[in-house]
Coordinates of N, CA and C in Angstrom, one line a residue:
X1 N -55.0 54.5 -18.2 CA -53.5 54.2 -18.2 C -53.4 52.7 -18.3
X2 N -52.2 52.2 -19.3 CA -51.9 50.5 -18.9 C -51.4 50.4 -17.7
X3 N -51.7 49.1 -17.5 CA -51.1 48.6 -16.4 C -49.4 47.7 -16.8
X4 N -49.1 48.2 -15.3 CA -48.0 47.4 -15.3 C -47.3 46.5 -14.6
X5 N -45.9 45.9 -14.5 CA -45.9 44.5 -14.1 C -44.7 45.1 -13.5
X6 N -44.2 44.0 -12.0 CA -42.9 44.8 -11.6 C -42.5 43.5 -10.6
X7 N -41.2 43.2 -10.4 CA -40.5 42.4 -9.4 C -39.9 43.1 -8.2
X8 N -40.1 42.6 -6.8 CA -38.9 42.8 -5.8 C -38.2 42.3 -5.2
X9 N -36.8 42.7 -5.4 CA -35.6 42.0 -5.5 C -35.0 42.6 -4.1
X10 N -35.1 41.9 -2.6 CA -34.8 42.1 -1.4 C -34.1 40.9 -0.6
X11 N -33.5 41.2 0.3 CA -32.9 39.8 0.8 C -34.0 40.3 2.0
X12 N -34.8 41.0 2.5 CA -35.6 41.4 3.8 C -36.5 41.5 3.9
X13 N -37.7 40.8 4.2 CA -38.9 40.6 4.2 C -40.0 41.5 4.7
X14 N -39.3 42.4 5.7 CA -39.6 43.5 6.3 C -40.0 44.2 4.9
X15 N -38.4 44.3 4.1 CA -38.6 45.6 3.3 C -39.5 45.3 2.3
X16 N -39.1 43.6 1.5 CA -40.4 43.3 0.6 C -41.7 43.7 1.1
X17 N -42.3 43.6 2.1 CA -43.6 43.8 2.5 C -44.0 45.0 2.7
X18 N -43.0 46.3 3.2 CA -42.8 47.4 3.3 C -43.3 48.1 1.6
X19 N -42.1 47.9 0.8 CA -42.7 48.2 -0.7 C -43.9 47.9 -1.2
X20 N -43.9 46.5 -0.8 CA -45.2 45.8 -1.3 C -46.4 47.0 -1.0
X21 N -46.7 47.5 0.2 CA -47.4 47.9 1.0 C -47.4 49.6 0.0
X22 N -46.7 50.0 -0.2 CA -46.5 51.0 -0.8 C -46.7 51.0 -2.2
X23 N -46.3 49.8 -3.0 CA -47.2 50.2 -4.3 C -48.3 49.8 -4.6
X24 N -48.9 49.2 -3.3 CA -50.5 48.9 -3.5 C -51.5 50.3 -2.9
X25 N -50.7 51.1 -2.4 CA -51.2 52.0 -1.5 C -50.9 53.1 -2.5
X26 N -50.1 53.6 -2.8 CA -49.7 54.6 -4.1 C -49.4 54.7 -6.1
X27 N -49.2 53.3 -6.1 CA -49.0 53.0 -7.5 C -50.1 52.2 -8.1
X28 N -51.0 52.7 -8.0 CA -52.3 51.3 -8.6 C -52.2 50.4 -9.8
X29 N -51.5 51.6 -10.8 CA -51.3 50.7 -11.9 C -50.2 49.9 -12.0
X30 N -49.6 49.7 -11.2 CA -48.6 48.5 -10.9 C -48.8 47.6 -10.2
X31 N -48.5 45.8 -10.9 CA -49.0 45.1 -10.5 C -47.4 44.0 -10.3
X32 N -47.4 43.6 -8.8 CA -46.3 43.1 -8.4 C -46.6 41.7 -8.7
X33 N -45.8 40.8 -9.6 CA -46.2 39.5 -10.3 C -44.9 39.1 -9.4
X34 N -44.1 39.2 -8.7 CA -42.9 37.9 -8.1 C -42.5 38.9 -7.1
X35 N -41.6 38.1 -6.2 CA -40.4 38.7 -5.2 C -39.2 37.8 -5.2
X36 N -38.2 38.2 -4.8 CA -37.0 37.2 -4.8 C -36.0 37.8 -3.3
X37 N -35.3 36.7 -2.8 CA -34.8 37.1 -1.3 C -33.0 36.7 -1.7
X38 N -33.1 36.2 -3.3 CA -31.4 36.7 -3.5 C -31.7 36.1 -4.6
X39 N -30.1 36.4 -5.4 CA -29.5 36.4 -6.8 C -29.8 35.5 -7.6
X40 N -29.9 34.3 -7.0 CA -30.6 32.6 -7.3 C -31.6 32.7 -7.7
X41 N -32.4 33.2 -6.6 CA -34.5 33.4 -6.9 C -34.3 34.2 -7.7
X42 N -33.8 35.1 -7.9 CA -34.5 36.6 -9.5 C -33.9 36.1 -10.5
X43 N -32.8 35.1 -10.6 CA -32.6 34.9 -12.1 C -33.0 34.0 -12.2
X44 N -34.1 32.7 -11.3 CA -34.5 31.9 -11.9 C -35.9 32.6 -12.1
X45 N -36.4 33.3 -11.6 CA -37.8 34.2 -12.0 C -37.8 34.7 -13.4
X46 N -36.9 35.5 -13.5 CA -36.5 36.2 -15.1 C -36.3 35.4 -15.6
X47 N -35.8 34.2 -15.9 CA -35.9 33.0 -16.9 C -37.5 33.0 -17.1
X48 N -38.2 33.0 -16.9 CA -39.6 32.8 -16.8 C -40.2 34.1 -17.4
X49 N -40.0 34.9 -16.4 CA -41.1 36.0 -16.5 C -40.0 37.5 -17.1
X50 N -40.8 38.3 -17.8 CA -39.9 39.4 -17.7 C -41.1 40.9 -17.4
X51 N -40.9 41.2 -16.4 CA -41.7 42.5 -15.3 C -41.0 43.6 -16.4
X52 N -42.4 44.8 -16.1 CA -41.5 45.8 -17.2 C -40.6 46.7 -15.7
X53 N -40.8 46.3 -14.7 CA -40.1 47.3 -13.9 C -39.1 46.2 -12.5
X54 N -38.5 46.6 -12.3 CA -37.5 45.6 -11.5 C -37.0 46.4 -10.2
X55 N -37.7 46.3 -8.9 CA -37.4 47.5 -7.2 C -35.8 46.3 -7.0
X56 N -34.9 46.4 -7.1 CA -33.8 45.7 -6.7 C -33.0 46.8 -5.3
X57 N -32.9 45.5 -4.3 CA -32.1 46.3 -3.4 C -30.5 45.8 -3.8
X58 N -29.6 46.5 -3.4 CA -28.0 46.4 -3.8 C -27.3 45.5 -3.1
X59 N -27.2 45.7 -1.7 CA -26.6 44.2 -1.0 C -27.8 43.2 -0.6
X60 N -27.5 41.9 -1.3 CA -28.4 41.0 -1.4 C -27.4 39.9 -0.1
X61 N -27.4 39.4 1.6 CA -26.4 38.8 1.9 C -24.8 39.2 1.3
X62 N -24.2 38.1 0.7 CA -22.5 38.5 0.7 C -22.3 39.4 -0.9
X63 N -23.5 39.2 -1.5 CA -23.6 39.4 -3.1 C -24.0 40.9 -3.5
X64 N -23.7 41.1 -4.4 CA -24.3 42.5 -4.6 C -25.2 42.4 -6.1
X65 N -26.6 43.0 -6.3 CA -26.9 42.7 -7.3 C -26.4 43.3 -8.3
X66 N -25.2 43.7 -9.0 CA -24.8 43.9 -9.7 C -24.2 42.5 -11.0
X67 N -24.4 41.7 -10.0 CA -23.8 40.7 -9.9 C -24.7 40.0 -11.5
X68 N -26.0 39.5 -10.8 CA -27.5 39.7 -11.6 C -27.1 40.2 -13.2
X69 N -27.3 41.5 -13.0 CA -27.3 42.6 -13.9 C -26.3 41.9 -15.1
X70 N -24.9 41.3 -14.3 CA -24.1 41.2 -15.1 C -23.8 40.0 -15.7
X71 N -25.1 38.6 -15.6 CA -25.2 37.7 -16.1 C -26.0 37.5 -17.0
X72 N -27.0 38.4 -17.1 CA -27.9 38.6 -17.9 C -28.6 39.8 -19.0
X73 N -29.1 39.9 -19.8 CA -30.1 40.9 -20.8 C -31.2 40.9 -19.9
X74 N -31.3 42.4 -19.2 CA -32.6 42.3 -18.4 C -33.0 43.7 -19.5
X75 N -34.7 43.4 -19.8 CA -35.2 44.7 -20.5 C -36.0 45.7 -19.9
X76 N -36.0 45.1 -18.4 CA -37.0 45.7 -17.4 C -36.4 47.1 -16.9
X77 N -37.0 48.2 -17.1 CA -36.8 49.3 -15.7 C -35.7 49.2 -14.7
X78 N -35.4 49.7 -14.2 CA -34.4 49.5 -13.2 C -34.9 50.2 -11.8
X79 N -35.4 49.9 -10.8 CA -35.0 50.9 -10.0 C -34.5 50.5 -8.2
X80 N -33.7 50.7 -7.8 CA -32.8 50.6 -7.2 C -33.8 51.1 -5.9
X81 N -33.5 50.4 -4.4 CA -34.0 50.6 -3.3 C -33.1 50.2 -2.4
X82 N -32.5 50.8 -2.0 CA -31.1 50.7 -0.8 C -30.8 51.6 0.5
X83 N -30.7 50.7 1.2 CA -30.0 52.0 2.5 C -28.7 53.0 1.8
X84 N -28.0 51.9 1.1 CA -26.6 52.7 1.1 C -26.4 53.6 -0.4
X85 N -25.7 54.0 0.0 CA -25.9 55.7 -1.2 C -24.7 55.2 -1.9
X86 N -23.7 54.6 -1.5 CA -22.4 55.0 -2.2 C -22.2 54.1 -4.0
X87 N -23.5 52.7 -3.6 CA -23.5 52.2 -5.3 C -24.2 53.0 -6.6
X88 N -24.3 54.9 -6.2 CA -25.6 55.5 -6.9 C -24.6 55.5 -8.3
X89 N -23.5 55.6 -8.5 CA -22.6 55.7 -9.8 C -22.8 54.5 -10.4
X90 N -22.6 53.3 -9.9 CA -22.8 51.9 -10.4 C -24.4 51.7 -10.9
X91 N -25.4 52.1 -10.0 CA -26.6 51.9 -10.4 C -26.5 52.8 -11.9
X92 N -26.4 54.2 -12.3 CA -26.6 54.7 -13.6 C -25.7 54.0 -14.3
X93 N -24.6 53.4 -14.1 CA -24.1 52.8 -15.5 C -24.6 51.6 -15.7
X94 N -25.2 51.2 -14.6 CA -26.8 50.2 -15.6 C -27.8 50.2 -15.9
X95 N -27.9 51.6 -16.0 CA -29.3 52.4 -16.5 C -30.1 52.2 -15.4
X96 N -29.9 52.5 -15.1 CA -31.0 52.9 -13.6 C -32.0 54.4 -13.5
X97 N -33.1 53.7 -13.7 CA -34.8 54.8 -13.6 C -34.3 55.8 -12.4
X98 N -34.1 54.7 -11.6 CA -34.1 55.5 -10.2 C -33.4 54.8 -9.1
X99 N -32.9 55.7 -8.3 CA -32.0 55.3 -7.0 C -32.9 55.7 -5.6
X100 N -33.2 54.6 -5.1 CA -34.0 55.6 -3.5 C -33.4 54.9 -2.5
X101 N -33.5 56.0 -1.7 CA -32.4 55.4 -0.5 C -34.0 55.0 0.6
X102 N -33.6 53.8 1.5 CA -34.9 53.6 2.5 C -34.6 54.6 4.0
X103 N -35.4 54.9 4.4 CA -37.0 54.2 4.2 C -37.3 55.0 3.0
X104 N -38.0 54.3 2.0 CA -38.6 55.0 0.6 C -39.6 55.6 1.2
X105 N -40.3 57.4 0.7 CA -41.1 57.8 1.0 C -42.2 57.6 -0.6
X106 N -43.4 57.9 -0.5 CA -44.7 57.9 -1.4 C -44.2 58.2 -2.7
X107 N -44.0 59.7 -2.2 CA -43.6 60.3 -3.4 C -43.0 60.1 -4.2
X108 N -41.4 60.2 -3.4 CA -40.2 59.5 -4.6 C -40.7 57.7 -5.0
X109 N -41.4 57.5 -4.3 CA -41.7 56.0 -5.5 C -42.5 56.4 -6.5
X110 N -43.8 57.1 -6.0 CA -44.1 57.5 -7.1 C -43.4 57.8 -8.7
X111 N -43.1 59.1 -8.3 CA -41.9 59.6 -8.9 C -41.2 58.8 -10.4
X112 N -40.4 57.7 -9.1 CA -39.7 56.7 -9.6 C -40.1 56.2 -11.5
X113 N -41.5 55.2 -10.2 CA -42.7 54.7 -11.4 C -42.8 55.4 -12.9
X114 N -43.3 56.5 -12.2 CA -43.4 57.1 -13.4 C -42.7 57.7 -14.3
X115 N -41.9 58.1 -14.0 CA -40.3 58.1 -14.7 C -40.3 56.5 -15.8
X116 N -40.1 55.5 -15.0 CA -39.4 54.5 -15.5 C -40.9 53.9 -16.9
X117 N -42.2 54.2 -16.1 CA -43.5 54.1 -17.1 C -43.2 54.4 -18.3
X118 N -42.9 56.2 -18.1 CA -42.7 56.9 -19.6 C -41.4 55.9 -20.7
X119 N -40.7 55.8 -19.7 CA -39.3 55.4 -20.7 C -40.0 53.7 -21.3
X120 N -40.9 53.1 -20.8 CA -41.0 51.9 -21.0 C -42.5 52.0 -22.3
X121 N -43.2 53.4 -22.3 CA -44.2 53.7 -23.2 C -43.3 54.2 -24.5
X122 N -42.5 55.0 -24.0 CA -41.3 55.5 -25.8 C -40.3 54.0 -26.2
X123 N -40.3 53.6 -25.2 CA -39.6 52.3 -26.4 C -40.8 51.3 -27.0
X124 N -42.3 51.3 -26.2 CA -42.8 50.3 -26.8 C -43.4 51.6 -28.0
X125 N -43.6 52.6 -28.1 CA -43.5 53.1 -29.3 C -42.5 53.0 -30.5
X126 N -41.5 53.0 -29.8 CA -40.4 53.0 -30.8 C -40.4 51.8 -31.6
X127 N -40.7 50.6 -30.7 CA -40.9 49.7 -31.4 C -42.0 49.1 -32.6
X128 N -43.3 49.9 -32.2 CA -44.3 49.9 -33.0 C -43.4 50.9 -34.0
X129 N -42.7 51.8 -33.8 CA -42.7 52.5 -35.5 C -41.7 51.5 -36.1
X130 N -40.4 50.8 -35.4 CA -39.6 50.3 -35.8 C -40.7 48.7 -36.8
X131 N -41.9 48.6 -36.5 CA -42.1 47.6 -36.6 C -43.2 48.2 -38.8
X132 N -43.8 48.6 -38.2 CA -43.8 49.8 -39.1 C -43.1 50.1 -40.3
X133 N -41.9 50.6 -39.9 CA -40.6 51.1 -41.0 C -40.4 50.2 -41.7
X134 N -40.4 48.6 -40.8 CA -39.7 46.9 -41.4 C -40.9 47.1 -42.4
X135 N -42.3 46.7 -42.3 CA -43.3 46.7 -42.6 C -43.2 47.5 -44.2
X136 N -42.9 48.9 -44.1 CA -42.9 49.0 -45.6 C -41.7 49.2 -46.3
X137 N -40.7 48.4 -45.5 CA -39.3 48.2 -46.1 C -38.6 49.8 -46.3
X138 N -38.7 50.5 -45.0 CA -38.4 51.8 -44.9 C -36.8 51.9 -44.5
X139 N -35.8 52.2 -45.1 CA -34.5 51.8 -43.6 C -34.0 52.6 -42.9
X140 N -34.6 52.8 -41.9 CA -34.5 54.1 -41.2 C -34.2 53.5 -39.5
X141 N -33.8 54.2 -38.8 CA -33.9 53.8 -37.3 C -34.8 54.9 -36.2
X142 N -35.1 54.3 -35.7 CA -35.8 55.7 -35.0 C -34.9 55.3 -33.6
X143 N -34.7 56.6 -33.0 CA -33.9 56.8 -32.1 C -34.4 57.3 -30.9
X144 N -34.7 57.4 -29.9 CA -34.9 58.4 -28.8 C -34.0 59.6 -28.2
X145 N -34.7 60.7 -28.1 CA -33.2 61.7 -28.0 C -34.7 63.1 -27.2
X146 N -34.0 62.4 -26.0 CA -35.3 63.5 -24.9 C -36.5 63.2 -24.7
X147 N -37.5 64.1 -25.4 CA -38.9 63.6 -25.8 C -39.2 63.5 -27.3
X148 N -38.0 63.6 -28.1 CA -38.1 63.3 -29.8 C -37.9 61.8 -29.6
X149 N -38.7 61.2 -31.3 CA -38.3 60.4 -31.6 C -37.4 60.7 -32.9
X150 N -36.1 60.7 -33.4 CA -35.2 61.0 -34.5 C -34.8 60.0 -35.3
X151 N -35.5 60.3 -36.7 CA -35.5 59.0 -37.4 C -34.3 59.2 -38.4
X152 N -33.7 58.0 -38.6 CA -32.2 58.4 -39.2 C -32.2 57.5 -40.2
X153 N -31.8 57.6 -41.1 CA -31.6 56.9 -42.4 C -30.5 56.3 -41.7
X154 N -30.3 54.7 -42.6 CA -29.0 53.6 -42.5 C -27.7 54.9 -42.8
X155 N -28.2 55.2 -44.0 CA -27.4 56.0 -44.3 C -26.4 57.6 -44.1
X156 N -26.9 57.8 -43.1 CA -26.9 58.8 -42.0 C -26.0 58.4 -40.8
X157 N -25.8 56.9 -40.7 CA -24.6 56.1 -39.6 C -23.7 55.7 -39.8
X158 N -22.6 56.7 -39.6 CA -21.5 56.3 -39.2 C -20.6 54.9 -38.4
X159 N -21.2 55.4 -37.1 CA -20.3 54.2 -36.7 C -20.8 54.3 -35.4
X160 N -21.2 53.2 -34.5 CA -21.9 52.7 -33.4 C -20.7 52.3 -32.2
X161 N -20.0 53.0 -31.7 CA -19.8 53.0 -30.6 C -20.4 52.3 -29.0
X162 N -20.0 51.8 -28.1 CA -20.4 51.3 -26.8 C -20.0 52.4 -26.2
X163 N -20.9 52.3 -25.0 CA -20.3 52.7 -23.7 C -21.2 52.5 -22.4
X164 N -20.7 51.8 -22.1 CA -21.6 49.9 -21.0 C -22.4 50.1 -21.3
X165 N -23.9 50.3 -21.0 CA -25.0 49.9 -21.5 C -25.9 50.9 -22.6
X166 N -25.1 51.6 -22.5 CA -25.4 52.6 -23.6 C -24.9 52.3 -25.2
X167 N -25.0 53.0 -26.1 CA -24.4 53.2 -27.5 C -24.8 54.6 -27.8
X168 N -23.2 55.1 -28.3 CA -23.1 56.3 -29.1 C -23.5 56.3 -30.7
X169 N -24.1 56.8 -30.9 CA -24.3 56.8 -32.6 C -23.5 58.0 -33.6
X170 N -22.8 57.9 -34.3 CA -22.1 58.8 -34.8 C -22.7 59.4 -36.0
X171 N -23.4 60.6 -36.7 CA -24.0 60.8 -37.9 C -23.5 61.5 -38.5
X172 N -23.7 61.8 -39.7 CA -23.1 62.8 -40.4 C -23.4 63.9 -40.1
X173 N -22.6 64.9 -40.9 CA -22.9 66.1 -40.0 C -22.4 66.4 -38.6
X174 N -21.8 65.6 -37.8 CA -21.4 65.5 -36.7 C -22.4 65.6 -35.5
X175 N -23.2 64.8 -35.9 CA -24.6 64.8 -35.3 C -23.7 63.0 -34.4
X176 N -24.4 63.5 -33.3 CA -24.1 62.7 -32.1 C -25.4 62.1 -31.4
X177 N -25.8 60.8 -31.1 CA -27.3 60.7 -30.0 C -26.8 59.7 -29.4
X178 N -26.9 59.6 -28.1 CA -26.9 58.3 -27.3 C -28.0 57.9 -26.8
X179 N -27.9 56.7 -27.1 CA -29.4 55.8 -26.8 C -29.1 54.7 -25.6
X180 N -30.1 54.6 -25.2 CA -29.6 53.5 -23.6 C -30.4 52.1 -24.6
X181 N -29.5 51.6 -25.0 CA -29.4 50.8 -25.7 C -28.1 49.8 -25.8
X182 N -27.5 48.6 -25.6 CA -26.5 48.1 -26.3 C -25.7 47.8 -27.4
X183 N -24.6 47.5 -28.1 CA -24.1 47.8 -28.7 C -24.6 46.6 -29.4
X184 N -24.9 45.1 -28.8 CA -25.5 44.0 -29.5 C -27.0 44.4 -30.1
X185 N -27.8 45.0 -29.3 CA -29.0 45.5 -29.8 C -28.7 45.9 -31.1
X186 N -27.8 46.8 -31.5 CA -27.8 47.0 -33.1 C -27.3 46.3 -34.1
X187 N -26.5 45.3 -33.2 CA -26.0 44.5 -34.4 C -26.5 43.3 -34.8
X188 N -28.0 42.9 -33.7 CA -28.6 42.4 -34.4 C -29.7 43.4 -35.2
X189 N -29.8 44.5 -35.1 CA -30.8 45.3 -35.8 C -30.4 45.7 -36.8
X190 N -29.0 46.2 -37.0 CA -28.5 47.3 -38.7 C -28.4 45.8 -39.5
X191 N -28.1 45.8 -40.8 CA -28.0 45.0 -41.8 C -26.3 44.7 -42.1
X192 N -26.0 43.1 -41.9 CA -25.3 43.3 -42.0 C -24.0 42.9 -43.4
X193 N -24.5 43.5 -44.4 CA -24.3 43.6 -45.7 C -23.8 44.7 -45.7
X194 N -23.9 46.0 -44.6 CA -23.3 47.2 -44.9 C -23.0 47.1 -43.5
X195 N -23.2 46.9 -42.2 CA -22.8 47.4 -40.8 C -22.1 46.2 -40.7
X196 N -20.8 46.4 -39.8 CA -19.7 45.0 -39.4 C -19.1 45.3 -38.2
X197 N -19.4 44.4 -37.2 CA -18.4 44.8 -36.3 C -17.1 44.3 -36.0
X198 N -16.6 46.0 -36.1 CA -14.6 45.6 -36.2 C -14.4 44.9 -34.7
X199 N -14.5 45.8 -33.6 CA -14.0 45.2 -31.8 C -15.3 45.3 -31.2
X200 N -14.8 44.9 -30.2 CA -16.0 45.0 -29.4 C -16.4 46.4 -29.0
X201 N -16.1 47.3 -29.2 CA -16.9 48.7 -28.8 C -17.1 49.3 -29.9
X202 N -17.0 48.9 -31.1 CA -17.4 49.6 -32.6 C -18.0 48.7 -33.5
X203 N -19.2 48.9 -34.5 CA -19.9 48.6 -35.5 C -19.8 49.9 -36.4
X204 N -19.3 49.4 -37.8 CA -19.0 51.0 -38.6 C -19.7 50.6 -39.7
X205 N -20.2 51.9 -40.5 CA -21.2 51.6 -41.6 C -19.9 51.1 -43.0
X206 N -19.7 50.6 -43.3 CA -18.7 50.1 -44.6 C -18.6 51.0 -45.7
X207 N -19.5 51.9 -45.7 CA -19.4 53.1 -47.1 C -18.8 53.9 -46.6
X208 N -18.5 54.0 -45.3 CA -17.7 55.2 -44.7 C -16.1 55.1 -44.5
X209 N -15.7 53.4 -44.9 CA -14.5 53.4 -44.9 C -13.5 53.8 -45.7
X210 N -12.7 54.5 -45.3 CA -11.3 55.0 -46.1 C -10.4 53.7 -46.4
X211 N -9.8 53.0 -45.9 CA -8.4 52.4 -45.4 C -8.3 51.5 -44.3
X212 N -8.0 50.4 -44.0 CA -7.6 49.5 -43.3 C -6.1 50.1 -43.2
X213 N -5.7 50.1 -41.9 CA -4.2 50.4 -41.5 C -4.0 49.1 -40.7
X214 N -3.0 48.0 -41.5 CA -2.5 46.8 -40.6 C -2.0 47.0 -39.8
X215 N -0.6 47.7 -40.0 CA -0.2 47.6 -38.9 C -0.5 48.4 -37.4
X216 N -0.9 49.2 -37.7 CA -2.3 49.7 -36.4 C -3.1 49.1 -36.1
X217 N -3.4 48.1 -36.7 CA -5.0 47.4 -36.5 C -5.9 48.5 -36.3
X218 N -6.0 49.1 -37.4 CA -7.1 50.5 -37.2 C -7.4 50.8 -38.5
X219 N -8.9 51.4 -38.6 CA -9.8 51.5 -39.7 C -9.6 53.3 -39.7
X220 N -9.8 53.8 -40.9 CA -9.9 55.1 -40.9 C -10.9 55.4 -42.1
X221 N -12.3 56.4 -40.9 CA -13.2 56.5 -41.7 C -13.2 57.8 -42.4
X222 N -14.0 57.9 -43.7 CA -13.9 59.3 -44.6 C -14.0 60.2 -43.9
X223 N -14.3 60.3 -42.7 CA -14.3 61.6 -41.8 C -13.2 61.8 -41.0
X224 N -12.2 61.0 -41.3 CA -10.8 61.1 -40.8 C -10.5 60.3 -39.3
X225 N -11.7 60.1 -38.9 CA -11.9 59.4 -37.2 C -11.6 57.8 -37.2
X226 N -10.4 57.5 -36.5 CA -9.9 56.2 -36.6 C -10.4 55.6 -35.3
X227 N -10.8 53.8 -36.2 CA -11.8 53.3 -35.4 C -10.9 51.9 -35.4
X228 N -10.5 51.5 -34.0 CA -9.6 50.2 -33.4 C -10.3 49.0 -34.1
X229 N -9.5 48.0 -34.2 CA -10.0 46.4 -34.8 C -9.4 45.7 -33.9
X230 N -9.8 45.0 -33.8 CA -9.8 43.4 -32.8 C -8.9 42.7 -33.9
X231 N -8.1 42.0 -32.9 CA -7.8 41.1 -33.7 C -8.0 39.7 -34.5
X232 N -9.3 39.4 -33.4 CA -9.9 39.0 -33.8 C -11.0 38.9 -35.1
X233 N -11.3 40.2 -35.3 CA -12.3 40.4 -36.0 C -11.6 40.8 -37.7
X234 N -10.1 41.3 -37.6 CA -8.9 41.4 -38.4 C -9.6 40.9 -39.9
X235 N -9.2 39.5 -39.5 CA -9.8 38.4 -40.7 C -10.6 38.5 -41.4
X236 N -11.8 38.7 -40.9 CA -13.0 38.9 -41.6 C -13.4 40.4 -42.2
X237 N -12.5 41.3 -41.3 CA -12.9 42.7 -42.1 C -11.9 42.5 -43.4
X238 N -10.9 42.1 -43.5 CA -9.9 41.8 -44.8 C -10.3 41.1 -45.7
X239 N -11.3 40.5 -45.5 CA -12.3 39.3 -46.6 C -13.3 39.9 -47.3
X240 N -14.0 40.8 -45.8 CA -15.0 41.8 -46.1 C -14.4 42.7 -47.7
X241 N -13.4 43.5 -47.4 CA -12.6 44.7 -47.7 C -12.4 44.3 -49.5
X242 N -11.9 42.6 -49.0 CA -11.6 42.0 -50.6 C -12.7 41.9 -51.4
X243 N -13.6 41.6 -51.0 CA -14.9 41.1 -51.8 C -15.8 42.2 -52.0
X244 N -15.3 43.5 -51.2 CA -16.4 44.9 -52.0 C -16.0 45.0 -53.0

């Protein structure tokens, strides 16, 4: 098995030592490279280093690490180590491996680990095929969906939806996948000669458009599903629209 790399994020020395003590005793293949005792120390750490797994407790002092989360692109694991139960909704909408409440027992860290292992072995696959595909100028995306990998032609995408740290993918066929991915993640990945983003929660593939509706500020794609425009973004889809 690889080894892996992991931060802990505690305002309590007790508990850093506690953990510590526990994934040297149960997780072998994890290798603890930093600790941080609040929000200041872990994001000057992550500037530096990036751990593929991150133990963050929730109340850090006055701050809550959400706070973190929300200043930065972290690519690490997530997993969550708290007395208090009531941030477990907040933790999954920032993709969170795992929630453990303390005292953490063996198992559920175990658990955790390996949970968050697998998910951090299918993206670095994904990436090797993504790397792959570029390689023989294939245009395809590979997707994660369970324990599949689903490889989808450009041309198969509809239109890329947000939803906080996720993205909905819309395909033809009325094929649906959400990937725990961001919505920036594809917009620097699709091409953007055919993908545009209208607002901030949509990227649409441009062969699928019907119609620009002005006065709606809304796009209507050949599948009849109307997709909002920024008004910001207005401008340039109208330039776009002129020059196909």
């Amino acid at each position: 098995m690889r080894r892996y790399t992991c931060m802990i994020v505690d305002d309590e020395q007790d508990a850093r030592e506690a953990l510590t003590l526990l994934v040297k005793r149960h997780v072998g293949y994890l290798d603890i490279v930093a600790e941080a005792a609040n929000i200041e120390e872990a994001e000057a750490i992550l500037a530096r280093i990036n751990p593929d797994i991150l133990f963050l407790d929730v109340e850090l002092g006055h701050s809550l690490i959400f706070e973190l989360l929300g200043k930065q692109a972290i690519n690490a694991r997530l997993i969550f180590t708290t007395a208090h139960d009531q941030y477990a909704f907040q933790a999954i909408k920032a993709r969170a491996a795992d929630y453990l409440l303390k005292p953490i027992r063996s198992s559920e860290l175990k658990e955790a680990v390996d949970k968050a292992c697998t998910e951090l072995d299918k993206d670095h696959l994904i990436l090797e095929l993504n790397q792959l595909l570029e390689q023989y100028n294939v245009k395809r995306l590979s997707l994660p969906v369970k324990d599949q990998i689903r490889l989808a032609s450009l041309n198969e995408v509809i239109y890329c939806r947000a939803d906080n740290n996720y993205t909905q993918l819309e395909l033809v066929d009325n094929e649906q996948i959400v990937v725990t991915k961001t919505l920036k993640h594809f917009e620097d990945l699709l091409p953007p000669e055919t993908f545009i983003r209208v607002h901030q929660s949509y990227i649409v593939n441009t062969n699928y458009i019907k119609k620009l509706l002005l006065g709606e500020s809304e796009l209507l794609l050949k599948n009849d599903f109307s997709v909002p425009v920024s008004r910001a973004r207005k401008q340039k889809l109208k330039e776009f629209m002129k020059s196909a």
